[in-house]
Amino acid sequence: MWAAIWKLDIPHKMRHFWWRACSNSLATKENLVRRKCGVSKGCPICGVVDESIEHVIFDCEWVRAVWFGCNVYLNLNQENSSSIQKWTSQVGENLKGEQLSQFLGKAVTVAWFIWKTRNEFIFNSDPIFPEKTVRRAFQALREFSKTRIPPSIHVDNLSCEDNLSHWKAPDQGNFKFNCDVAVSSQGREAVAASVLRNWKGELVDGRVARAKISSPLQGELIAIRLACVMARALGISNACIESDNQQAIKLSVFELDLPWEVLALVSDIRQLGEVLGLKFS
């Protein structure tokens, strides 16, 4: 079971989260009281029963709505629902190979965002909307799948000719930066790239940066920041910075609900964008 968890094709932080859930080491109300770090075991959301790990992940009323919306059939029964570890072990017995990796990877990703939503409610008083948690989980799954380069593909063999045929030129005399990122299969390292072209589509400059990351979104923003730094270094203003990640662009321009792990990156991007008069699309 442990080997299956550590081999999941999801970001490392999610694998580590599920290892902690299986080890009953998450800071739920029940565990905090057991360690004499809290005074109440009650679930802070429903207030009906004690907040165990199983209640947080599987049983709370709003959580059941999330699992239903994600179309993940948990197959809970009295025996395996009593322990995250037992449930994970039973999944490993029923599924093998790629089926196990895909199902468990999706389930752990959904559980990760359930835990994040619960924490945001407790620490930030953010209201809980199950449909929002569903959207965040699916978006993370799509982003990680999209940004990961399969081991069988070599970067040297990738061509930009097809992409260039769909590239939209900026106004005459202006420049455009195109940004993208490739994430390692473990989800902990990224290679961010920024390419600068003029209005004729001619390559002017480019930069590549390697970085440690905690999420694909962080990698996308590193690529956008790389473009901003290039614009400053080259003395280019009124240029357009283009990315294929809608969430990263929204965060760079106007989004107010900023994930903590990208606060510094977004701050840099917004400051440079304002000083240089950059546009984002």
PDB file of C-alpha atoms in Angstrom:
ATOM      1  CA  MET A   1       0.000   0.000   0.000  1.00  0.00           C
ATOM      2  CA  TRP A   2       2.767   2.455   0.909  1.00  0.00           C
ATOM      3  CA  ALA A   3       4.549   1.783  -2.371  1.00  0.00           C
ATOM      4  CA  ALA A   4       1.335   2.498  -4.275  1.00  0.00           C
ATOM      5  CA  ILE A   5       0.952   5.858  -2.504  1.00  0.00           C
ATOM      6  CA  TRP A   6       4.507   7.022  -3.204  1.00  0.00           C
ATOM      7  CA  LYS A   7       4.246   5.990  -6.866  1.00  0.00           C
ATOM      8  CA  LEU A   8       1.057   8.013  -7.523  1.00  0.00           C
ATOM      9  CA  ASP A   9       1.394  10.364 -10.490  1.00  0.00           C
ATOM     10  CA  ILE A  10       0.364  13.471  -8.519  1.00  0.00           C
ATOM     11  CA  PRO A  11       2.356  16.287  -6.845  1.00  0.00           C
ATOM     12  CA  HIS A  12       4.575  15.141  -3.990  1.00  0.00           C
ATOM     13  CA  LYS A  13       2.747  17.299  -1.411  1.00  0.00           C
ATOM     14  CA  MET A  14      -0.458  15.328  -2.105  1.00  0.00           C
ATOM     15  CA  ARG A  15       1.283  11.978  -1.725  1.00  0.00           C
ATOM     16  CA  HIS A  16       2.765  13.205   1.570  1.00  0.00           C
ATOM     17  CA  PHE A  17      -0.673  14.414   2.686  1.00  0.00           C
ATOM     18  CA  TRP A  18      -2.207  10.979   2.054  1.00  0.00           C
ATOM     19  CA  TRP A  19       0.652   9.248   3.863  1.00  0.00           C
ATOM     20  CA  ARG A  20      -0.112  11.463   6.876  1.00  0.00           C
ATOM     21  CA  ALA A  21      -3.837  10.712   6.565  1.00  0.00           C
ATOM     22  CA  CYS A  22      -3.156   6.964   6.532  1.00  0.00           C
ATOM     23  CA  SER A  23      -0.861   7.406   9.545  1.00  0.00           C
ATOM     24  CA  ASN A  24      -3.552   9.383  11.429  1.00  0.00           C
ATOM     25  CA  SER A  25      -1.180  12.328  11.851  1.00  0.00           C
ATOM     26  CA  LEU A  26      -3.244  15.195  10.416  1.00  0.00           C
ATOM     27  CA  ALA A  27      -4.153  17.977  12.840  1.00  0.00           C
ATOM     28  CA  THR A  28      -7.864  17.248  13.146  1.00  0.00           C
ATOM     29  CA  LYS A  29      -9.764  18.396  16.244  1.00  0.00           C
ATOM     30  CA  GLU A  30      -9.825  14.827  17.562  1.00  0.00           C
ATOM     31  CA  ASN A  31      -6.050  14.429  17.176  1.00  0.00           C
ATOM     32  CA  LEU A  32      -5.348  17.844  18.719  1.00  0.00           C
ATOM     33  CA  VAL A  33      -7.345  16.928  21.832  1.00  0.00           C
ATOM     34  CA  ARG A  34      -5.590  13.556  21.999  1.00  0.00           C
ATOM     35  CA  ARG A  35      -2.243  15.390  21.979  1.00  0.00           C
ATOM     36  CA  LYS A  36      -3.553  17.893  24.571  1.00  0.00           C
ATOM     37  CA  CYS A  37      -3.392  20.758  22.046  1.00  0.00           C
ATOM     38  CA  GLY A  38      -7.140  21.412  21.906  1.00  0.00           C
ATOM     39  CA  VAL A  39     -10.253  21.478  24.065  1.00  0.00           C
ATOM     40  CA  SER A  40     -13.024  20.326  21.704  1.00  0.00           C
ATOM     41  CA  LYS A  41     -13.238  17.289  19.422  1.00  0.00           C
ATOM     42  CA  GLY A  42     -16.348  18.508  17.627  1.00  0.00           C
ATOM     43  CA  CYS A  43     -16.350  19.071  13.880  1.00  0.00           C
ATOM     44  CA  PRO A  44     -16.120  22.869  13.363  1.00  0.00           C
ATOM     45  CA  ILE A  45     -18.222  22.657  10.186  1.00  0.00           C
ATOM     46  CA  CYS A  46     -21.180  20.397  10.949  1.00  0.00           C
ATOM     47  CA  GLY A  47     -20.894  20.398  14.767  1.00  0.00           C
ATOM     48  CA  VAL A  48     -22.587  16.987  14.903  1.00  0.00           C
ATOM     49  CA  VAL A  49     -19.808  14.477  15.617  1.00  0.00           C
ATOM     50  CA  ASP A  50     -16.130  14.412  16.569  1.00  0.00           C
ATOM     51  CA  GLU A  51     -13.756  15.543  13.843  1.00  0.00           C
ATOM     52  CA  SER A  52     -11.699  12.460  13.009  1.00  0.00           C
ATOM     53  CA  ILE A  53      -9.662  12.131   9.828  1.00  0.00           C
ATOM     54  CA  GLU A  54     -12.309   9.807   8.395  1.00  0.00           C
ATOM     55  CA  HIS A  55     -15.035  12.362   9.160  1.00  0.00           C
ATOM     56  CA  VAL A  56     -13.072  15.153   7.459  1.00  0.00           C
ATOM     57  CA  ILE A  57     -12.314  13.123   4.321  1.00  0.00           C
ATOM     58  CA  PHE A  58     -15.391  10.914   3.937  1.00  0.00           C
ATOM     59  CA  ASP A  59     -18.318  11.610   6.252  1.00  0.00           C
ATOM     60  CA  CYS A  60     -19.069  15.307   6.761  1.00  0.00           C
ATOM     61  CA  GLU A  61     -22.238  16.332   4.911  1.00  0.00           C
ATOM     62  CA  TRP A  62     -20.547  18.895   2.631  1.00  0.00           C
ATOM     63  CA  VAL A  63     -17.766  16.382   1.882  1.00  0.00           C
ATOM     64  CA  ARG A  64     -20.247  13.801   0.595  1.00  0.00           C
ATOM     65  CA  ALA A  65     -21.496  16.448  -1.837  1.00  0.00           C
ATOM     66  CA  VAL A  66     -17.927  16.949  -3.093  1.00  0.00           C
ATOM     67  CA  TRP A  67     -17.375  13.239  -3.737  1.00  0.00           C
ATOM     68  CA  PHE A  68     -20.712  13.032  -5.532  1.00  0.00           C
ATOM     69  CA  GLY A  69     -19.807  16.036  -7.691  1.00  0.00           C
ATOM     70  CA  CYS A  70     -16.417  14.537  -8.551  1.00  0.00           C
ATOM     71  CA  ASN A  71     -18.025  11.263  -9.613  1.00  0.00           C
ATOM     72  CA  VAL A  72     -15.653   9.205  -7.437  1.00  0.00           C
ATOM     73  CA  TYR A  73     -17.273   6.010  -6.138  1.00  0.00           C
ATOM     74  CA  LEU A  74     -15.620   5.444  -2.752  1.00  0.00           C
ATOM     75  CA  ASN A  75     -17.312   2.094  -2.022  1.00  0.00           C
ATOM     76  CA  LEU A  76     -17.386   2.737   1.729  1.00  0.00           C
ATOM     77  CA  ASN A  77     -18.579   0.090   4.152  1.00  0.00           C
ATOM     78  CA  GLN A  78     -18.523  -0.212   7.934  1.00  0.00           C
ATOM     79  CA  GLU A  79     -15.139  -1.928   7.922  1.00  0.00           C
ATOM     80  CA  ASN A  80     -13.055   0.179   5.539  1.00  0.00           C
ATOM     81  CA  SER A  81     -14.670   3.564   6.383  1.00  0.00           C
ATOM     82  CA  SER A  82     -13.344   3.286   9.942  1.00  0.00           C
ATOM     83  CA  SER A  83      -9.806   3.966   8.752  1.00  0.00           C
ATOM     84  CA  ILE A  84      -8.227   5.830   5.826  1.00  0.00           C
ATOM     85  CA  GLN A  85      -5.500   3.204   5.835  1.00  0.00           C
ATOM     86  CA  LYS A  86      -7.987   0.322   5.598  1.00  0.00           C
ATOM     87  CA  TRP A  87      -9.840   2.019   2.752  1.00  0.00           C
ATOM     88  CA  THR A  88      -6.611   2.648   0.838  1.00  0.00           C
ATOM     89  CA  SER A  89      -5.496  -0.935   1.399  1.00  0.00           C
ATOM     90  CA  GLN A  90      -8.815  -2.295   0.088  1.00  0.00           C
ATOM     91  CA  VAL A  91      -8.555  -0.097  -3.015  1.00  0.00           C
ATOM     92  CA  GLY A  92      -5.110  -1.618  -3.600  1.00  0.00           C
ATOM     93  CA  GLU A  93      -6.584  -5.111  -3.349  1.00  0.00           C
ATOM     94  CA  ASN A  94      -9.410  -4.379  -5.807  1.00  0.00           C
ATOM     95  CA  LEU A  95      -7.430  -2.417  -8.411  1.00  0.00           C
ATOM     96  CA  LYS A  96      -4.015  -3.004  -9.945  1.00  0.00           C
ATOM     97  CA  GLY A  97      -1.517  -1.180 -12.137  1.00  0.00           C
ATOM     98  CA  GLU A  98      -2.716   1.822 -14.098  1.00  0.00           C
ATOM     99  CA  GLN A  99      -6.301   1.526 -12.793  1.00  0.00           C
ATOM    100  CA  LEU A 100      -5.062   1.801  -9.208  1.00  0.00           C
ATOM    101  CA  SER A 101      -2.819   4.764 -10.007  1.00  0.00           C
ATOM    102  CA  GLN A 102      -5.544   6.693 -11.841  1.00  0.00           C
ATOM    103  CA  PHE A 103      -8.332   6.072  -9.326  1.00  0.00           C
ATOM    104  CA  LEU A 104      -6.261   6.610  -6.184  1.00  0.00           C
ATOM    105  CA  GLY A 105      -4.517   9.638  -7.696  1.00  0.00           C
ATOM    106  CA  LYS A 106      -7.878  11.271  -8.421  1.00  0.00           C
ATOM    107  CA  ALA A 107      -9.250  10.378  -4.979  1.00  0.00           C
ATOM    108  CA  VAL A 108      -6.188  11.746  -3.151  1.00  0.00           C
ATOM    109  CA  THR A 109      -6.330  14.990  -5.173  1.00  0.00           C
ATOM    110  CA  VAL A 110      -9.989  15.486  -4.242  1.00  0.00           C
ATOM    111  CA  ALA A 111      -9.206  14.702  -0.585  1.00  0.00           C
ATOM    112  CA  TRP A 112      -6.343  17.211  -0.635  1.00  0.00           C
ATOM    113  CA  PHE A 113      -8.705  20.017  -1.709  1.00  0.00           C
ATOM    114  CA  ILE A 114     -11.289  18.916   0.848  1.00  0.00           C
ATOM    115  CA  TRP A 115      -8.604  19.331   3.517  1.00  0.00           C
ATOM    116  CA  LYS A 116      -7.562  22.718   2.100  1.00  0.00           C
ATOM    117  CA  THR A 117     -11.180  23.934   2.064  1.00  0.00           C
ATOM    118  CA  ARG A 118     -11.640  22.795   5.662  1.00  0.00           C
ATOM    119  CA  ASN A 119      -8.500  24.689   6.727  1.00  0.00           C
ATOM    120  CA  GLU A 120      -9.530  27.849   4.855  1.00  0.00           C
ATOM    121  CA  PHE A 121     -12.868  27.740   6.692  1.00  0.00           C
ATOM    122  CA  ILE A 122     -11.173  27.399  10.091  1.00  0.00           C
ATOM    123  CA  PHE A 123      -8.305  29.861   9.659  1.00  0.00           C
ATOM    124  CA  ASN A 124      -9.735  32.410   7.175  1.00  0.00           C
ATOM    125  CA  SER A 125     -13.495  32.021   7.803  1.00  0.00           C
ATOM    126  CA  ASP A 126     -13.955  31.318   4.076  1.00  0.00           C
ATOM    127  CA  PRO A 127     -17.466  30.015   3.310  1.00  0.00           C
ATOM    128  CA  ILE A 128     -17.705  26.423   2.135  1.00  0.00           C
ATOM    129  CA  PHE A 129     -19.058  25.705  -1.340  1.00  0.00           C
ATOM    130  CA  PRO A 130     -18.750  22.037  -2.369  1.00  0.00           C
ATOM    131  CA  GLU A 131     -18.946  22.941  -6.077  1.00  0.00           C
ATOM    132  CA  LYS A 132     -15.938  25.259  -5.696  1.00  0.00           C
ATOM    133  CA  THR A 133     -13.913  22.450  -4.141  1.00  0.00           C
ATOM    134  CA  VAL A 134     -14.896  20.177  -7.045  1.00  0.00           C
ATOM    135  CA  ARG A 135     -13.744  22.783  -9.582  1.00  0.00           C
ATOM    136  CA  ARG A 136     -10.410  23.279  -7.801  1.00  0.00           C
ATOM    137  CA  ALA A 137      -9.734  19.537  -7.720  1.00  0.00           C
ATOM    138  CA  PHE A 138     -10.528  19.038 -11.417  1.00  0.00           C
ATOM    139  CA  GLN A 139      -8.506  22.095 -12.398  1.00  0.00           C
ATOM    140  CA  ALA A 140      -5.484  20.755 -10.510  1.00  0.00           C
ATOM    141  CA  LEU A 141      -5.827  17.357 -12.192  1.00  0.00           C
ATOM    142  CA  ARG A 142      -6.036  18.962 -15.641  1.00  0.00           C
ATOM    143  CA  GLU A 143      -3.082  21.268 -14.999  1.00  0.00           C
ATOM    144  CA  PHE A 144      -0.813  18.524 -13.722  1.00  0.00           C
ATOM    145  CA  SER A 145      -1.742  16.204 -16.594  1.00  0.00           C
ATOM    146  CA  LYS A 146      -1.235  18.997 -19.132  1.00  0.00           C
ATOM    147  CA  THR A 147       2.134  20.239 -17.878  1.00  0.00           C
ATOM    148  CA  ARG A 148       3.764  16.846 -17.361  1.00  0.00           C
ATOM    149  CA  ILE A 149       6.078  15.696 -20.163  1.00  0.00           C
ATOM    150  CA  PRO A 150       5.900  11.903 -20.611  1.00  0.00           C
ATOM    151  CA  PRO A 151       9.305  10.178 -20.225  1.00  0.00           C
ATOM    152  CA  SER A 152       9.084   8.930 -23.826  1.00  0.00           C
ATOM    153  CA  ILE A 153       9.147  12.479 -25.214  1.00  0.00           C
ATOM    154  CA  HIS A 154      12.461  14.249 -25.586  1.00  0.00           C
ATOM    155  CA  VAL A 155      12.475  18.026 -25.521  1.00  0.00           C
ATOM    156  CA  ASP A 156      14.997  18.127 -28.380  1.00  0.00           C
ATOM    157  CA  ASN A 157      12.419  16.494 -30.663  1.00  0.00           C
ATOM    158  CA  LEU A 158       9.627  18.999 -29.977  1.00  0.00           C
ATOM    159  CA  SER A 159       8.906  21.469 -32.767  1.00  0.00           C
ATOM    160  CA  CYS A 160       7.378  24.931 -32.434  1.00  0.00           C
ATOM    161  CA  GLU A 161       6.301  25.154 -36.084  1.00  0.00           C
ATOM    162  CA  ASP A 162       2.744  23.921 -35.463  1.00  0.00           C
ATOM    163  CA  ASN A 163       2.301  26.279 -32.512  1.00  0.00           C
ATOM    164  CA  LEU A 164       3.615  29.227 -34.518  1.00  0.00           C
ATOM    165  CA  SER A 165       0.961  28.680 -37.198  1.00  0.00           C
ATOM    166  CA  HIS A 166      -1.698  29.437 -34.538  1.00  0.00           C
ATOM    167  CA  TRP A 167       0.261  32.300 -32.986  1.00  0.00           C
ATOM    168  CA  LYS A 168      -1.434  35.702 -33.073  1.00  0.00           C
ATOM    169  CA  ALA A 169       0.956  38.573 -33.802  1.00  0.00           C
ATOM    170  CA  PRO A 170       0.951  41.756 -31.707  1.00  0.00           C
ATOM    171  CA  ASP A 171       0.408  45.164 -33.276  1.00  0.00           C
ATOM    172  CA  GLN A 172       3.153  46.348 -35.605  1.00  0.00           C
ATOM    173  CA  GLY A 173       6.231  47.496 -33.737  1.00  0.00           C
ATOM    174  CA  ASN A 174       5.267  45.618 -30.560  1.00  0.00           C
ATOM    175  CA  PHE A 175       6.498  42.387 -28.964  1.00  0.00           C
ATOM    176  CA  LYS A 176       4.924  39.309 -27.429  1.00  0.00           C
ATOM    177  CA  PHE A 177       6.269  36.933 -24.777  1.00  0.00           C
ATOM    178  CA  ASN A 178       4.977  33.349 -24.786  1.00  0.00           C
ATOM    179  CA  CYS A 179       5.359  31.394 -21.538  1.00  0.00           C
ATOM    180  CA  ASP A 180       5.047  27.741 -20.672  1.00  0.00           C
ATOM    181  CA  VAL A 181       6.267  25.198 -18.134  1.00  0.00           C
ATOM    182  CA  ALA A 182       7.108  21.499 -18.022  1.00  0.00           C
ATOM    183  CA  VAL A 183       6.733  19.673 -14.704  1.00  0.00           C
ATOM    184  CA  SER A 184       8.643  16.557 -13.670  1.00  0.00           C
ATOM    185  CA  SER A 185       6.718  13.325 -13.146  1.00  0.00           C
ATOM    186  CA  GLN A 186       7.207  13.690  -9.379  1.00  0.00           C
ATOM    187  CA  GLY A 187       5.677  17.182  -9.474  1.00  0.00           C
ATOM    188  CA  ARG A 188       8.532  18.770  -7.519  1.00  0.00           C
ATOM    189  CA  GLU A 189      10.635  20.343 -10.287  1.00  0.00           C
ATOM    190  CA  ALA A 190       9.718  22.546 -13.235  1.00  0.00           C
ATOM    191  CA  VAL A 191      11.420  23.989 -16.279  1.00  0.00           C
ATOM    192  CA  ALA A 192       9.890  27.361 -17.143  1.00  0.00           C
ATOM    193  CA  ALA A 193      10.454  28.982 -20.527  1.00  0.00           C
ATOM    194  CA  SER A 194       9.743  32.398 -21.999  1.00  0.00           C
ATOM    195  CA  VAL A 195      10.139  33.222 -25.700  1.00  0.00           C
ATOM    196  CA  LEU A 196      10.122  36.760 -27.127  1.00  0.00           C
ATOM    197  CA  ARG A 197       8.967  37.418 -30.717  1.00  0.00           C
ATOM    198  CA  ASN A 198       8.361  40.608 -32.656  1.00  0.00           C
ATOM    199  CA  TRP A 199       5.223  41.422 -34.671  1.00  0.00           C
ATOM    200  CA  LYS A 200       6.623  39.468 -37.640  1.00  0.00           C
ATOM    201  CA  GLY A 201       6.885  36.270 -35.586  1.00  0.00           C
ATOM    202  CA  GLU A 202      10.685  36.403 -35.599  1.00  0.00           C
ATOM    203  CA  LEU A 203      12.467  35.044 -32.532  1.00  0.00           C
ATOM    204  CA  VAL A 204      14.143  37.884 -30.612  1.00  0.00           C
ATOM    205  CA  ASP A 205      15.202  36.260 -27.339  1.00  0.00           C
ATOM    206  CA  GLY A 206      14.396  33.492 -24.906  1.00  0.00           C
ATOM    207  CA  ARG A 207      15.065  32.328 -21.381  1.00  0.00           C
ATOM    208  CA  VAL A 208      14.786  29.033 -19.506  1.00  0.00           C
ATOM    209  CA  ALA A 209      14.732  28.594 -15.730  1.00  0.00           C
ATOM    210  CA  ARG A 210      14.668  25.475 -13.556  1.00  0.00           C
ATOM    211  CA  ALA A 211      12.958  25.647 -10.171  1.00  0.00           C
ATOM    212  CA  LYS A 212      11.606  23.607  -7.273  1.00  0.00           C
ATOM    213  CA  ILE A 213       7.807  23.856  -7.080  1.00  0.00           C
ATOM    214  CA  SER A 214       4.897  22.734  -4.927  1.00  0.00           C
ATOM    215  CA  SER A 215       2.239  22.922  -7.673  1.00  0.00           C
ATOM    216  CA  PRO A 216       1.962  23.232 -11.478  1.00  0.00           C
ATOM    217  CA  LEU A 217       0.357  26.667 -10.993  1.00  0.00           C
ATOM    218  CA  GLN A 218       3.527  27.816  -9.269  1.00  0.00           C
ATOM    219  CA  GLY A 219       5.510  26.687 -12.314  1.00  0.00           C
ATOM    220  CA  GLU A 220       3.202  28.595 -14.675  1.00  0.00           C
ATOM    221  CA  LEU A 221       3.665  31.791 -12.646  1.00  0.00           C
ATOM    222  CA  ILE A 222       7.444  31.318 -12.571  1.00  0.00           C
ATOM    223  CA  ALA A 223       7.337  31.309 -16.393  1.00  0.00           C
ATOM    224  CA  ILE A 224       5.258  34.506 -16.435  1.00  0.00           C
ATOM    225  CA  ARG A 225       7.579  36.176 -13.948  1.00  0.00           C
ATOM    226  CA  LEU A 226      10.514  35.127 -16.136  1.00  0.00           C
ATOM    227  CA  ALA A 227       8.924  37.017 -19.037  1.00  0.00           C
ATOM    228  CA  CYS A 228       8.434  40.111 -16.859  1.00  0.00           C
ATOM    229  CA  VAL A 229      12.081  40.035 -15.769  1.00  0.00           C
ATOM    230  CA  MET A 230      13.149  39.652 -19.425  1.00  0.00           C
ATOM    231  CA  ALA A 231      11.058  42.687 -20.381  1.00  0.00           C
ATOM    232  CA  ARG A 232      12.718  44.765 -17.672  1.00  0.00           C
ATOM    233  CA  ALA A 233      16.219  43.591 -18.607  1.00  0.00           C
ATOM    234  CA  LEU A 234      15.667  44.329 -22.311  1.00  0.00           C
ATOM    235  CA  GLY A 235      13.978  47.673 -21.677  1.00  0.00           C
ATOM    236  CA  ILE A 236      10.735  46.557 -23.365  1.00  0.00           C
ATOM    237  CA  SER A 237       7.445  48.153 -22.352  1.00  0.00           C
ATOM    238  CA  ASN A 238       3.860  47.807 -23.587  1.00  0.00           C
ATOM    239  CA  ALA A 239       4.528  44.181 -24.562  1.00  0.00           C
ATOM    240  CA  CYS A 240       2.027  41.336 -24.251  1.00  0.00           C
ATOM    241  CA  ILE A 241       2.738  38.298 -22.082  1.00  0.00           C
ATOM    242  CA  GLU A 242       0.779  35.231 -23.166  1.00  0.00           C
ATOM    243  CA  SER A 243       0.181  31.964 -21.293  1.00  0.00           C
ATOM    244  CA  ASP A 244      -2.107  28.982 -21.870  1.00  0.00           C
ATOM    245  CA  ASN A 245      -3.041  28.873 -18.168  1.00  0.00           C
ATOM    246  CA  GLN A 246      -6.132  30.971 -17.483  1.00  0.00           C
ATOM    247  CA  GLN A 247      -5.813  30.854 -13.705  1.00  0.00           C
ATOM    248  CA  ALA A 248      -2.213  32.100 -13.828  1.00  0.00           C
ATOM    249  CA  ILE A 249      -3.238  35.046 -16.023  1.00  0.00           C
ATOM    250  CA  LYS A 250      -6.170  35.921 -13.752  1.00  0.00           C
ATOM    251  CA  LEU A 251      -3.877  35.876 -10.725  1.00  0.00           C
ATOM    252  CA  SER A 252      -1.383  38.091 -12.588  1.00  0.00           C
ATOM    253  CA  VAL A 253      -4.027  40.709 -13.371  1.00  0.00           C
ATOM    254  CA  PHE A 254      -6.959  40.940 -10.963  1.00  0.00           C
ATOM    255  CA  GLU A 255      -7.666  37.818  -8.892  1.00  0.00           C
ATOM    256  CA  LEU A 256      -7.834  38.668  -5.167  1.00  0.00           C
ATOM    257  CA  ASP A 257      -8.081  35.170  -3.674  1.00  0.00           C
ATOM    258  CA  LEU A 258      -4.363  34.314  -3.865  1.00  0.00           C
ATOM    259  CA  PRO A 259      -3.054  30.882  -2.818  1.00  0.00           C
ATOM    260  CA  TRP A 260      -0.325  31.361  -0.210  1.00  0.00           C
ATOM    261  CA  GLU A 261       2.312  29.457  -2.199  1.00  0.00           C
ATOM    262  CA  VAL A 262       2.202  31.962  -5.082  1.00  0.00           C
ATOM    263  CA  LEU A 263       1.864  35.253  -3.190  1.00  0.00           C
ATOM    264  CA  ALA A 264       5.468  36.364  -3.792  1.00  0.00           C
ATOM    265  CA  LEU A 265       5.373  35.444  -7.489  1.00  0.00           C
ATOM    266  CA  VAL A 266       2.095  37.267  -8.118  1.00  0.00           C
ATOM    267  CA  SER A 267       3.374  40.326  -6.239  1.00  0.00           C
ATOM    268  CA  ASP A 268       6.477  40.474  -8.458  1.00  0.00           C
ATOM    269  CA  ILE A 269       4.446  39.992 -11.650  1.00  0.00           C
ATOM    270  CA  ARG A 270       1.931  42.699 -10.788  1.00  0.00           C
ATOM    271  CA  GLN A 271       4.632  45.180  -9.772  1.00  0.00           C
ATOM    272  CA  LEU A 272       6.692  44.639 -12.931  1.00  0.00           C
ATOM    273  CA  GLY A 273       3.577  44.639 -15.100  1.00  0.00           C
ATOM    274  CA  GLU A 274       2.446  47.979 -13.719  1.00  0.00           C
ATOM    275  CA  VAL A 275       5.887  49.634 -14.050  1.00  0.00           C
ATOM    276  CA  LEU A 276       6.444  48.362 -17.607  1.00  0.00           C
ATOM    277  CA  GLY A 277       2.865  48.674 -18.822  1.00  0.00           C
ATOM    278  CA  LEU A 278       2.676  44.981 -19.711  1.00  0.00           C
ATOM    279  CA  LYS A 279      -0.471  43.293 -20.976  1.00  0.00           C
ATOM    280  CA  PHE A 280      -1.470  39.715 -20.131  1.00  0.00           C
ATOM    281  CA  SER A 281      -3.538  37.282 -22.202  1.00  0.00           C
TER     282      SER A 281
END
